[in-house]
Amino acid sequence: MNPRDIWILYTMELRSALRERAIVVYSILLPIFLYPVMLWVMFSGMTFIQGLNEGFTSRIALLEEAPAGHEALVDSLEARDDVQITRELEEEEALARIREGELDAVLSFESPGGDGAALPENFRTVVRYDRSESRSRTAGSRIEETVERYRDRWMVREAEALGMEEADRVLFRLASEDVSTEEDMGAMFLGMILPLFLIIMVAMGCFYPAVDTTAGERERSTWETLMTTSAARIDVVAAKYFYVATMGVSAGILNVLAMFVSIGAVMAPLLGGEGGISFRMPLLAVPVMIAGAAGLALMLSAAMMILASFARTFKDGQAMIQPVYIGAILFPILIGQQTDQTLTTGIAAIPVANVAMMVRDAINGIFLWPLILQSLAVNLAVVGLCLWVARWVLQFEDFLMGSFDGSFWRFAKDRLGSGRKEEEETA
Amino acid sequence: MNTERATVSVRDLKKFFFDESRGEVRAVDGVTFACQPGEVFGLLGANGAGKTTTLRVLSTVLKPTDGEASIMGHDVVAEPEAARESIGFYSASTALYPRLTARETLIFFARINHYPEARIEERVEALVDRFGIEEYGNARVEKLSSGMKQKVSIARTIAHDPPVLIFDEPTVGLDVLNALEMVKMIRELRSEGKTIIFSSHIMSEVEKLCDRIAIIHRGNLLALGTLESMREETGHHYLEDIFVDHVTRAEGLEGAAMGVAGELEGEEAP
C-alpha cells in the first residue's frame, strides 16, 4: 500500500464530497441540527397544545341538579373560570353534541347502588366525555378534580363532626419515595435516546458517501478513469473506505456534541421542567462514545460500500444498502426497551448491539472495560471480514468493469456456487 | 519494426471471457504488435473486434488470459502500477470528476500518477495555457460545456507527461469541430515524441492520422503496416476497401463484405 496515493485519493474524495449538497446535508448538517430542531419543535408543539388546553373553557352539560345538601358541588364547578355549565338539555341530545364537538362533557348524578345506597346523602357522579378529543378529556379531568376536592372537604368536615382525628380515619396509607437522583433520571433518558441517535447518525453519515463513491462513480463514468491511474487498486479502495468511514464518524461525533449542547436547554423542560432531571454525563463516556462511533462507522462503511459497489446507478445503490441501514437501527431500538440491561459477553459479541449497549452503559457511568474491548474487537473483526470480502470481489473483472448485473448476494452465489472462480479470477 | 526502441510491446496477446449465453468468447486471440516513440499507431476494427479489450489490457484494467504486453518495459501483469504510470488513457468511458475544478482535476491526475511534486504547479499552468482553459480553470467541471470538458479531459490524460498515450475511439460523440480539434491535438502530441495508440472504426480519421495501422477483426490481427504498404499489398487505394478486402479474406466467404459493412455500425464489444 502507498500512503501517499491513499492520502491524495482520500483528500480528493473529501473535497468532492463537501461540494455535494446531499452529502453535506445528510452527513454534516442533519447530525448537527435535526435533533435539536426536532426536540425544540416537539417542546414548542407540546407547550402550545398545553397552552391551548389550559386556555379554553370546558362546555359541560348538567343533566340534573346535585342531590340535596350537595348544591355546593355544582356551585364550585360553576365558580371555575374555565368551566361553562349548560342546563336544560336531554341526555341524548347532550351526548350527540359531544360527538359533534359542540359540548365537552356531560355531568349527571345517580344513586350509588349496592352498600353505598344505605349511606345517607351518598350519590355517584357520572361524567361522560370523548376520550379521543383532548378538549373533552380536559373537561372530564376538570370535573373529576372538582368532585375529588369537594369530597375531601366533605369527609374532613363529617369526620370532625363525629370527633374523628385524621389518624383515626386514614389507615394503611402508602408512602413511596423515589431514591433516584436527578443525574440518574437524566442518564436513564439519555441512555434510551443517545445510542439510537448516535447509530442512526453514523449510519446516515456513511450512507450517501458509500453510494456516491461506488455506484455514483460508475454512474458518472469516473470509475474507469480512476482504474487507469497509477494508484494500486487496493489504495483506491482503502482511500474510498477511509473517506466513507470519516464521514460516518464525523456525523456521529457532531450529533453527540449537538445533542449535548441542546439537550439541557430543550429536553430538560420537555421531560419535567425544574423537577428532578439533570443531564450530566461522566467525562469518560465521551471517548467511549467516540470509540464506539468509530468502530461502528468502520463496520457500516465497509458493509455499505460492498453492497453499493454492485449498483450501476446512485438510486440502485441506495436500494441495495437500505437493509444494512434498517438493520443497524433495529438493534438500538430493541435494546432501548431494556433499561436495566448492561453489556454482557453475549451482547458484546453482536455487532451494532454492542455499540448501543456500551454507549448506554457509559452514559450511566458503567465502564465494563473487558467487555468494551471485546465489543471493539468484535467490530474490528467484522471490518476485517468485510475487507476480505472486498478484496475477493475486486479480483473479478466483471465486477471491476461494471458488467455484472445483479446484487452482491447474487454475485456471491454465482461465484461460490458455480465453481467458475478459477476461470474468471484474474488477480 | 525496431522492437528494441518499442515503448509498447504486445506479443501473442489473448483475452477470453465467459458468457452465460455464448460460452467462451475470444475477444482478443493472439495479437502481436509494437509501437515506437513519435508514432501514431492505429487500431482499426468494427465494433466488437477487440480493440477496446486490447487497450484495456494495455492499461491494466483487464488481465490477459495469455501472452505478454508491456509499456516502457513494464509488464502489465507483473508491474501494473508502473505500466499505468507510463500511460495516459482517454476514452468515452473515462469521464471527469464533476465537482472538482479544471485546475484541481489536473493537479489530482498529475499527483496520483506520480508527476514530481515540485513541478506540478508549473506543469498545470503550462497545460492551462496550452489548452486555453485559463478562463474556466477555477470553474467546476460540471459547469463546463462539452467542448471545454473535452479539453480538460485531454489535459488530464497528459497531466503527468506520460510517454505513451492511448486514445480509445476519442471522437465518438464529438461534433465535427471538436473531432478536428482532437485530431489536431493528437498530431501535436506525436510531434512531441509521444507514442500514441489510436483506436477507431472511422476510416477517414485513421487514414489521415496514423503512421501505421493494425486491422483487427474478431480478436485477430489481420494486417499491420503503413497505409502505403497496405495499398501495395491489396491493390486498393482507400482504407475502407483495404479493410473490407482483409476482412472478406479472413471470413473466407463470398460477399462477406456486406456483412462486414453492417458490423461497422453495430455490435458492441464484450
XYZ file of C-alpha atoms in Angstrom:
697
model
C 0.000 0.000 0.000
C 1.157 3.517 -0.788
C 0.125 6.001 1.953
C 0.821 8.992 -0.329
C -1.577 7.713 -3.007
C -4.197 6.884 -0.387
C -3.911 10.413 1.008
C -4.229 12.027 -2.454
C -7.318 9.948 -3.266
C -8.790 10.464 0.199
C -8.475 14.257 0.089
C -9.903 14.312 -3.435
C -12.916 12.280 -2.290
C -13.432 14.546 0.728
C -13.135 17.738 -1.316
C -15.549 16.376 -3.882
C -17.994 15.202 -1.194
C -18.050 18.536 0.603
C -19.317 20.101 -2.635
C -22.221 17.674 -2.934
C -25.336 19.062 -1.322
C -26.862 15.701 -0.342
C -23.697 14.571 1.445
C -23.266 17.868 3.287
C -26.905 17.818 4.357
C -27.086 14.166 5.450
C -23.583 13.729 6.881
C -22.956 17.144 8.463
C -25.934 19.464 8.751
C -28.551 16.885 9.689
C -26.495 15.368 12.537
C -25.965 18.852 13.955
C -29.371 20.394 13.502
C -32.011 17.698 13.087
C -32.422 16.510 16.642
C -32.081 19.833 18.428
C -34.593 21.283 15.980
C -36.828 18.230 16.298
C -36.770 18.414 20.107
C -37.408 22.128 20.018
C -40.357 21.633 17.671
C -41.714 18.855 19.916
C -41.312 21.001 23.006
C -42.861 24.033 21.369
C -45.700 21.925 19.995
C -46.440 20.348 23.358
C -46.281 23.701 25.109
C -48.579 25.177 22.515
C -51.114 22.351 22.875
C -50.858 22.528 26.655
C -51.481 26.273 26.463
C -54.475 25.724 24.253
C -55.913 23.132 26.635
C -55.424 25.382 29.628
C -56.808 28.383 27.842
C -60.168 27.128 26.637
C -63.410 26.905 28.595
C -64.912 23.453 29.087
C -68.554 23.306 27.943
C -70.345 20.982 30.347
C -73.987 19.958 30.205
C -75.609 19.412 33.598
C -78.484 16.933 33.174
C -79.826 17.375 36.699
C -79.014 19.401 39.782
C -76.831 17.967 42.543
C -78.561 15.937 45.263
C -79.981 17.874 48.180
C -77.306 19.025 50.595
C -74.608 18.932 47.889
C -75.545 22.037 45.916
C -72.104 23.389 46.764
C -70.576 20.836 44.409
C -72.243 22.367 41.347
C -71.579 25.833 42.766
C -67.851 25.143 42.992
C -67.892 23.860 39.436
C -69.715 26.943 38.213
C -67.290 29.127 40.131
C -64.410 27.950 37.956
C -63.380 30.369 35.213
C -62.547 27.532 32.855
C -65.963 25.831 33.042
C -69.261 26.839 31.491
C -72.367 24.942 32.623
C -75.322 24.372 30.274
C -78.665 23.194 31.644
C -81.946 22.064 30.148
C -80.513 19.520 27.747
C -81.808 15.976 27.336
C -79.288 13.156 27.714
C -79.437 12.002 24.100
C -79.051 15.493 22.704
C -76.143 16.236 25.065
C -74.292 13.062 24.035
C -74.899 13.843 20.347
C -73.405 17.301 20.877
C -70.265 15.770 22.419
C -69.844 13.617 19.341
C -70.225 16.686 17.130
C -67.731 18.669 19.202
C -70.264 21.232 20.408
C -70.029 20.054 24.029
C -67.070 18.699 26.023
C -68.671 16.658 28.800
C -71.997 15.656 30.359
C -72.436 15.609 34.115
C -75.205 13.755 35.976
C -75.838 12.327 39.452
C -77.332 8.980 40.367
C -77.810 6.642 43.292
C -74.574 4.812 44.183
C -76.277 1.402 44.344
C -75.116 -1.581 46.476
C -73.971 -0.965 50.051
C -73.284 2.649 49.240
C -77.014 3.289 48.824
C -77.559 2.759 52.550
C -75.437 5.756 53.450
C -77.399 8.977 53.764
C -76.578 11.773 51.308
C -74.422 9.433 49.240
C -74.536 9.676 45.465
C -72.485 8.837 42.368
C -71.239 11.490 39.950
C -71.289 10.326 36.325
C -69.057 12.098 33.809
C -69.299 11.262 30.110
C -66.770 12.599 27.621
C -64.951 11.712 24.403
C -61.507 10.403 25.274
C -60.308 10.748 21.691
C -60.659 14.554 21.919
C -58.127 16.440 24.057
C -60.638 19.192 24.805
C -63.170 16.640 26.048
C -60.531 14.820 28.104
C -59.624 18.108 29.760
C -63.282 18.762 30.619
C -63.510 15.296 32.226
C -60.369 15.998 34.265
C -61.709 19.349 35.441
C -64.935 17.739 36.682
C -63.039 14.898 38.422
C -60.689 17.364 40.075
C -63.610 19.463 41.366
C -65.553 16.453 42.634
C -62.495 14.997 44.421
C -61.740 18.291 46.111
C -65.388 18.612 47.224
C -65.429 15.014 48.528
C -62.205 15.503 50.529
C -63.546 18.672 52.119
C -66.893 16.988 52.905
C -65.202 13.969 54.517
C -62.973 16.142 56.685
C -65.994 18.112 57.833
C -68.070 14.993 58.590
C -65.172 13.315 60.421
C -64.639 16.370 62.575
C -68.375 16.433 63.386
C -68.022 12.832 64.593
C -64.967 13.715 66.619
C -62.555 11.658 64.494
C -58.977 12.713 64.065
C -57.236 12.241 60.739
C -55.085 9.458 62.239
C -58.279 7.502 63.102
C -59.801 7.543 59.641
C -56.758 7.207 57.369
C -55.270 3.710 57.554
C -52.686 1.803 55.510
C -51.674 4.919 53.618
C -48.946 4.241 51.020
C -45.809 6.342 51.191
C -43.372 5.821 48.327
C -40.078 7.577 47.793
C -38.017 7.848 44.620
C -34.385 7.398 45.623
C -33.025 8.126 42.136
C -31.030 11.305 41.777
C -31.599 13.934 39.133
C -28.476 12.618 37.418
C -29.851 9.043 37.470
C -33.034 10.157 35.741
C -31.118 12.184 33.183
C -28.803 9.263 32.465
C -31.783 6.944 32.038
C -33.381 9.217 29.436
C -30.097 9.862 27.648
C -29.332 6.147 27.681
C -32.613 5.461 25.930
C -32.147 8.132 23.292
C -28.466 8.755 22.603
C -27.414 5.266 21.409
C -30.265 5.284 18.915
C -29.444 8.772 17.638
C -25.739 8.004 17.503
C -26.237 4.856 15.443
C -28.772 6.481 13.109
C -26.421 9.385 12.508
C -23.364 7.197 11.916
C -25.394 5.040 9.509
C -26.758 8.109 7.748
C -23.293 9.657 7.660
C -21.958 6.557 5.872
C -24.994 6.058 3.634
C -24.630 8.788 0.997
C -20.820 8.800 0.768
C -20.824 4.987 0.387
C -23.268 5.159 -2.511
C -21.628 8.230 -4.046
C -18.132 6.796 -4.077
C -19.155 3.434 -5.567
C -22.389 3.441 -7.565
C -22.122 7.202 -8.118
C -18.637 6.745 -9.562
C -19.931 4.185 -12.046
C -22.896 6.358 -12.951
C -20.616 9.331 -13.655
C -18.177 7.108 -15.661
C -15.242 8.155 -13.487
C -14.540 4.611 -12.290
C -12.579 3.598 -15.388
C -10.711 6.922 -15.288
C -9.579 6.044 -11.787
C -8.699 2.481 -12.771
C -6.254 3.790 -15.392
C -4.294 5.944 -12.946
C -1.133 4.522 -11.448
C -2.674 4.110 -7.992
C -2.915 0.472 -6.921
C -6.456 -0.958 -6.727
C -6.071 -1.634 -3.027
C -5.053 2.013 -2.444
C -8.113 3.232 -4.338
C -10.379 1.036 -2.239
C -8.605 1.961 1.013
C -8.914 5.701 0.281
C -12.596 5.380 -0.518
C -13.136 3.314 2.595
C -11.368 5.811 4.864
C -13.356 8.622 3.304
C -16.729 6.933 3.951
C -15.685 5.992 7.485
C -14.571 9.587 8.148
C -17.971 10.875 7.126
C -19.686 8.301 9.370
C -17.510 9.031 12.410
C -17.820 12.794 11.995
C -21.593 12.512 11.633
C -21.737 10.519 14.888
C -19.473 12.885 16.820
C -21.212 16.003 15.512
C -24.532 14.530 16.531
C -23.346 13.711 20.048
C -21.935 17.214 20.509
C -25.096 18.814 19.142
C -27.191 16.701 21.481
C -25.099 17.766 24.490
C -25.419 21.405 23.610
C -29.149 21.322 23.040
C -30.308 18.657 25.457
C -30.158 20.680 28.669
C -31.905 23.637 27.127
C -34.575 21.711 25.260
C -35.042 18.289 26.730
C -34.969 19.101 30.437
C -38.063 21.292 30.288
C -39.694 18.781 27.984
C -39.273 15.973 30.484
C -40.325 17.738 33.619
C -39.146 21.286 33.934
C -37.384 22.102 37.168
C -38.393 18.849 38.823
C -35.910 16.069 39.023
C -33.816 15.647 35.884
C -30.248 16.655 35.301
C -28.440 15.839 32.054
C -24.881 15.336 33.162
C -22.612 12.630 31.889
C -19.258 11.202 33.026
C -16.398 12.709 31.037
C -15.084 9.217 30.370
C -18.253 8.497 28.380
C -17.076 10.789 25.591
C -14.050 8.717 24.493
C -16.092 5.533 24.839
C -18.803 7.008 22.601
C -16.220 8.172 20.083
C -14.547 4.744 20.072
C -17.947 3.104 19.622
C -18.901 5.514 16.822
C -15.567 4.944 15.082
C -15.872 1.148 15.253
C -19.433 1.338 14.016
C -18.529 3.692 11.168
C -15.680 1.433 10.044
C -18.057 -1.520 10.038
C -21.028 0.136 8.352
C -18.797 1.842 5.765
C -17.298 -1.472 4.725
C -20.656 -3.260 4.560
C -22.401 -0.424 2.724
C -19.565 0.025 0.221
C -19.509 -3.658 -0.664
C -23.241 -3.738 -1.319
C -23.422 -0.390 -3.142
C -20.457 -1.174 -5.382
C -22.643 -3.611 -7.310
C -25.073 -0.891 -8.298
C -24.755 0.944 -11.574
C -26.717 3.979 -10.510
C -26.989 6.055 -7.344
C -30.619 5.036 -6.970
C -29.841 1.311 -7.199
C -27.045 1.814 -4.685
C -29.436 3.371 -2.181
C -31.815 0.439 -2.560
C -29.023 -2.107 -2.130
C -27.762 -0.746 1.194
C -31.154 0.027 2.707
C -31.208 -3.344 4.570
C -27.908 -2.525 6.357
C -29.285 0.843 7.370
C -32.524 -0.588 8.750
C -30.686 -3.470 10.447
C -28.334 -1.028 12.156
C -31.219 0.960 13.609
C -33.214 -2.041 14.824
C -30.626 -3.101 17.409
C -30.584 0.092 19.454
C -34.368 0.289 19.312
C -34.707 -3.221 20.758
C -32.023 -2.619 23.365
C -33.522 0.719 24.318
C -36.542 -1.135 25.716
C -34.415 -2.925 28.339
C -33.277 -0.058 30.543
C -31.824 -2.312 33.272
C -29.662 -4.382 30.884
C -25.911 -3.798 30.751
C -23.199 -5.047 28.397
C -22.670 -8.797 28.677
C -20.348 -11.214 26.889
C -23.247 -12.265 24.672
C -24.237 -8.730 23.684
C -20.592 -7.765 23.183
C -20.427 -10.456 20.503
C -23.272 -8.884 18.466
C -22.097 -6.107 16.121
C -24.008 -2.798 16.399
C -25.884 -4.026 19.501
C -22.608 -3.984 21.414
C -22.016 -0.339 20.458
C -25.535 0.643 21.505
C -25.075 -1.058 24.864
C -21.562 0.200 25.617
C -22.662 3.748 24.820
C -25.644 3.424 27.116
C -23.529 1.962 29.897
C -21.021 4.799 29.523
C -23.807 7.372 29.792
C -24.899 5.650 33.009
C -21.340 5.741 34.324
C -20.795 1.989 33.875
C -17.465 1.100 32.283
C -17.011 -2.640 31.821
C -13.585 -2.375 30.192
C -13.025 -6.055 29.267
C -16.448 -6.140 27.576
C -15.879 -2.769 25.891
C -12.616 -4.108 24.480
C -14.380 -7.292 23.418
C -17.032 -5.220 21.622
C -14.420 -3.182 19.776
C -12.539 -6.358 18.852
C -15.717 -7.970 17.502
C -16.474 -4.905 15.380
C -12.916 -4.796 14.060
C -13.184 -8.492 13.207
C -16.313 -7.721 11.174
C -14.412 -4.895 9.462
C -11.632 -7.371 8.649
C -14.175 -9.791 7.224
C -15.722 -7.055 5.073
C -12.302 -6.021 3.757
C -11.504 -9.626 2.931
C -14.786 -9.863 1.012
C -13.973 -6.582 -0.771
C -10.569 -7.920 -1.780
C -12.165 -11.136 -3.056
C -14.763 -9.214 -5.054
C -12.094 -6.962 -6.594
C -10.481 -9.995 -8.205
C -13.311 -10.319 -10.676
C -13.155 -8.301 -13.866
C -16.878 -8.247 -14.486
C -17.218 -6.524 -11.121
C -14.380 -4.112 -11.878
C -15.771 -3.227 -15.287
C -19.340 -2.997 -14.001
C -20.591 -5.590 -16.470
C -22.019 -7.848 -13.760
C -25.714 -7.145 -13.495
C -27.016 -8.015 -10.037
C -26.563 -7.600 -6.326
C -23.682 -8.731 -4.116
C -25.739 -11.683 -2.929
C -26.310 -12.932 -6.480
C -22.663 -12.371 -7.290
C -21.520 -14.370 -4.255
C -23.993 -17.149 -5.034
C -22.840 -17.327 -8.663
C -19.156 -17.343 -7.854
C -19.270 -19.670 -4.883
C -21.884 -21.949 -6.392
C -20.828 -22.459 -9.992
C -17.150 -23.116 -9.482
C -16.221 -20.503 -12.067
C -13.954 -18.749 -9.618
C -10.713 -20.023 -11.105
C -11.857 -19.280 -14.627
C -12.770 -15.684 -14.009
C -10.265 -14.784 -11.388
C -7.589 -12.507 -12.677
C -5.537 -11.336 -9.754
C 9.869 -2.641 -36.961
C 12.518 -1.772 -34.399
C 11.428 -3.718 -31.322
C 14.400 -2.528 -29.269
C 13.034 1.029 -29.264
C 9.464 -0.135 -28.690
C 7.617 1.749 -25.975
C 4.650 -0.592 -26.254
C 5.121 -4.271 -26.907
C 2.320 -6.787 -27.337
C 3.071 -10.430 -28.070
C 0.532 -13.150 -28.787
C -1.951 -11.417 -26.519
C -5.140 -13.328 -25.711
C -8.152 -12.370 -23.702
C -11.091 -14.747 -23.350
C -14.336 -14.144 -21.493
C -17.001 -16.498 -20.329
C -20.505 -15.535 -21.253
C -23.614 -17.328 -19.944
C -25.284 -17.474 -23.348
C -22.313 -17.616 -25.727
C -19.868 -19.665 -23.670
C -16.210 -18.770 -24.193
C -15.753 -15.523 -26.095
C -12.302 -14.933 -27.637
C -12.258 -11.154 -27.544
C -8.536 -10.979 -28.376
C -6.909 -14.061 -29.852
C -3.169 -13.831 -30.393
C -2.469 -10.192 -31.233
C 1.140 -9.051 -31.672
C 2.445 -5.546 -32.358
C 4.902 -2.941 -31.084
C 4.835 0.845 -31.129
C 7.620 3.404 -31.345
C 8.035 6.898 -29.893
C 6.696 9.681 -32.110
C 4.304 7.305 -33.824
C 0.518 7.203 -34.054
C -0.399 3.543 -34.168
C -3.942 2.928 -35.379
C -6.105 0.038 -34.260
C -8.829 -0.261 -36.846
C -11.761 -2.581 -36.465
C -15.511 -2.876 -36.342
C -17.347 -2.585 -33.058
C -16.683 -5.747 -31.067
C -13.451 -6.520 -32.971
C -11.336 -6.498 -29.790
C -9.819 -3.003 -29.933
C -11.125 -1.796 -26.575
C -10.289 -5.108 -24.904
C -6.689 -4.859 -26.198
C -6.403 -1.306 -24.912
C -7.907 -2.236 -21.566
C -5.293 -4.962 -21.208
C -2.597 -2.411 -22.048
C -3.982 -0.049 -19.430
C -4.070 -2.998 -16.944
C -7.795 -2.647 -16.355
C -8.116 -6.221 -17.685
C -5.608 -9.020 -17.287
C -4.620 -11.100 -20.311
C -5.628 -14.742 -20.496
C -2.318 -15.452 -22.223
C 0.522 -13.677 -23.982
C 2.567 -10.668 -22.967
C 2.234 -6.927 -23.045
C 4.496 -4.233 -21.705
C 4.601 -0.462 -21.543
C 8.040 1.161 -21.388
C 9.408 -2.246 -20.445
C 6.951 -2.750 -17.578
C 4.941 -5.935 -17.862
C 1.230 -5.159 -17.492
C 0.666 -8.174 -15.226
C 3.833 -8.084 -13.115
C 4.109 -4.300 -12.753
C 0.662 -2.852 -13.387
C 1.209 0.367 -11.397
C 4.470 1.167 -13.205
C 2.831 0.403 -16.567
C -0.076 2.720 -15.763
C 2.292 5.453 -14.654
C 3.664 5.485 -18.205
C 0.330 5.844 -19.957
C -2.424 8.377 -20.379
C -5.732 6.717 -21.193
C -8.562 8.560 -22.888
C -11.902 7.124 -23.939
C -15.553 7.978 -23.956
C -15.940 5.986 -20.720
C -13.250 7.927 -18.837
C -15.148 10.928 -17.528
C -14.002 13.706 -15.227
C -14.929 14.318 -11.610
C -17.777 16.796 -11.902
C -17.273 18.511 -8.544
C -13.582 19.305 -8.991
C -12.484 22.420 -10.837
C -10.493 22.110 -14.052
C -7.294 23.064 -12.204
C -7.972 20.677 -9.313
C -8.570 17.915 -11.860
C -5.180 18.457 -13.474
C -3.411 18.661 -10.110
C -5.126 15.477 -8.926
C -4.213 13.438 -12.015
C -0.640 14.734 -12.028
C -0.196 13.803 -8.369
C -1.892 10.421 -8.452
C 0.220 9.477 -11.482
C 3.371 10.440 -9.582
C 4.468 13.503 -11.506
C 7.279 15.168 -9.462
C 5.540 17.115 -6.702
C 7.793 20.164 -7.010
C 6.924 20.634 -10.689
C 3.182 20.039 -10.566
C 2.167 23.685 -10.306
C 4.352 24.638 -13.247
C 3.034 21.679 -15.270
C -0.601 22.504 -14.550
C -0.169 26.148 -15.528
C 1.543 25.053 -18.744
C -1.409 22.793 -19.556
C -3.899 25.531 -18.704
C -2.084 27.812 -21.162
C -1.721 25.167 -23.820
C -5.388 24.169 -23.835
C -6.680 27.695 -23.344
C -8.598 26.826 -20.193
C -7.396 29.790 -18.120
C -10.810 31.430 -18.208
C -12.640 28.469 -16.671
C -9.726 26.886 -14.805
C -11.403 27.514 -11.452
C -14.889 26.511 -12.537
C -16.241 23.131 -11.577
C -16.139 20.589 -14.383
C -19.910 20.021 -14.111
C -20.435 23.654 -15.179
C -18.358 23.347 -18.358
C -19.614 22.837 -21.911
C -18.812 19.554 -23.649
C -16.058 21.224 -25.699
C -14.430 22.599 -22.567
C -14.751 19.235 -20.840
C -13.038 17.592 -23.790
C -10.076 19.946 -23.470
C -9.805 19.344 -19.728
C -10.095 15.630 -20.354
C -7.176 15.586 -22.807
C -5.195 17.802 -20.461
C -5.774 15.393 -17.556
C -4.692 12.480 -19.812
C -1.287 14.090 -20.309
C -1.095 15.806 -16.907
C 1.744 13.531 -15.746
C 3.520 13.786 -19.122
C 3.370 10.069 -19.922
C 5.417 8.706 -22.839
C 2.520 6.553 -24.090
C -0.986 7.813 -24.824
C -3.946 5.591 -25.542
C -6.949 7.108 -27.273
C -9.848 4.677 -27.493
C -12.397 5.986 -30.026
C -11.754 9.538 -28.825
C -14.003 11.261 -31.340
C -17.128 9.225 -30.562
C -19.915 11.611 -29.640
C -17.999 14.740 -30.641
C -19.211 17.239 -33.211
C -17.102 17.871 -36.321
C -15.199 20.838 -34.902
C -14.367 19.146 -31.643
C -13.343 15.976 -33.512
C -10.978 18.035 -35.675
C -9.595 19.681 -32.550
C -8.945 16.241 -31.097
C -7.112 15.071 -34.233
C -5.020 18.257 -34.204
C -4.091 17.685 -30.593
C -3.031 14.103 -31.268
C -0.780 15.310 -34.099
C 0.841 17.820 -31.744
C 1.462 15.113 -29.186
C 3.060 12.927 -31.834
C 5.405 15.763 -32.752
C 6.486 15.858 -29.091
C 7.690 12.274 -29.396
C 4.812 10.548 -27.637
C 3.777 7.048 -28.575
C 0.099 7.181 -29.441
C -2.237 4.246 -29.841
C -5.386 5.407 -31.569
C -8.338 3.094 -31.932
C -11.227 3.862 -34.209
C -13.695 2.428 -36.651
C -13.764 5.683 -38.617
C -11.646 5.063 -41.719
C -11.022 8.692 -42.626
C -9.579 9.516 -39.199
C -7.241 6.537 -39.238
C -6.220 7.279 -42.813
C -5.302 10.885 -42.003
C -3.701 10.400 -38.633
C -1.969 7.054 -38.255
C 1.597 6.255 -39.218
C 0.931 2.543 -39.030
C -2.329 0.687 -38.938
C -3.348 -2.649 -37.455
C -6.591 -4.135 -38.752
C -8.234 -6.210 -36.089
C -11.242 -8.448 -36.631
C -12.901 -10.931 -34.283
C -9.902 -10.684 -31.937
C -7.337 -11.435 -34.674
C -4.817 -9.115 -36.246
C -5.425 -9.321 -39.993
C -2.926 -6.776 -41.253
C -0.256 -4.489 -39.904
C 1.727 -1.833 -41.718
C 1.717 1.638 -43.193
C -1.137 2.764 -45.385
C 1.221 2.671 -48.389
C 2.306 -0.895 -47.743
C -1.329 -1.948 -47.394
C -2.204 -0.251 -50.663
C 0.594 -2.122 -52.368
C -0.411 -5.399 -50.790
C -4.117 -5.225 -51.607
C -4.144 -3.046 -54.700
C -6.799 -0.799 -53.170
C -6.314 2.911 -52.650
C -8.870 3.668 -49.982
C -8.518 2.324 -46.464
C -12.155 1.270 -46.418
C -11.551 -1.026 -49.410
C -8.351 -2.324 -47.863
C -10.208 -3.084 -44.638
C -13.067 -4.863 -46.407
C -10.623 -6.846 -48.504
C -8.787 -8.150 -45.437
C -11.931 -8.956 -43.539
C -13.510 -10.706 -46.515
C -10.471 -12.866 -46.936
C -10.398 -13.646 -43.236
C -14.028 -14.660 -43.229
C -13.413 -16.813 -46.292
C -16.886 -16.146 -47.521
C -18.008 -14.630 -50.782
C -19.994 -11.499 -50.321
C -18.939 -11.163 -46.691
C -18.174 -7.548 -47.443
C -21.831 -6.738 -46.968
C -21.796 -8.369 -43.577
C -18.636 -6.546 -42.551
C -20.050 -3.215 -43.605
C -23.039 -3.997 -41.437
C -20.844 -4.835 -38.452
C -19.133 -1.480 -38.663
C -22.351 0.047 -37.439
C -23.490 -2.351 -34.814
C -22.171 -4.966 -32.445
C -20.852 -3.983 -29.024
C -17.594 -5.180 -27.538
C -17.899 -7.996 -24.987
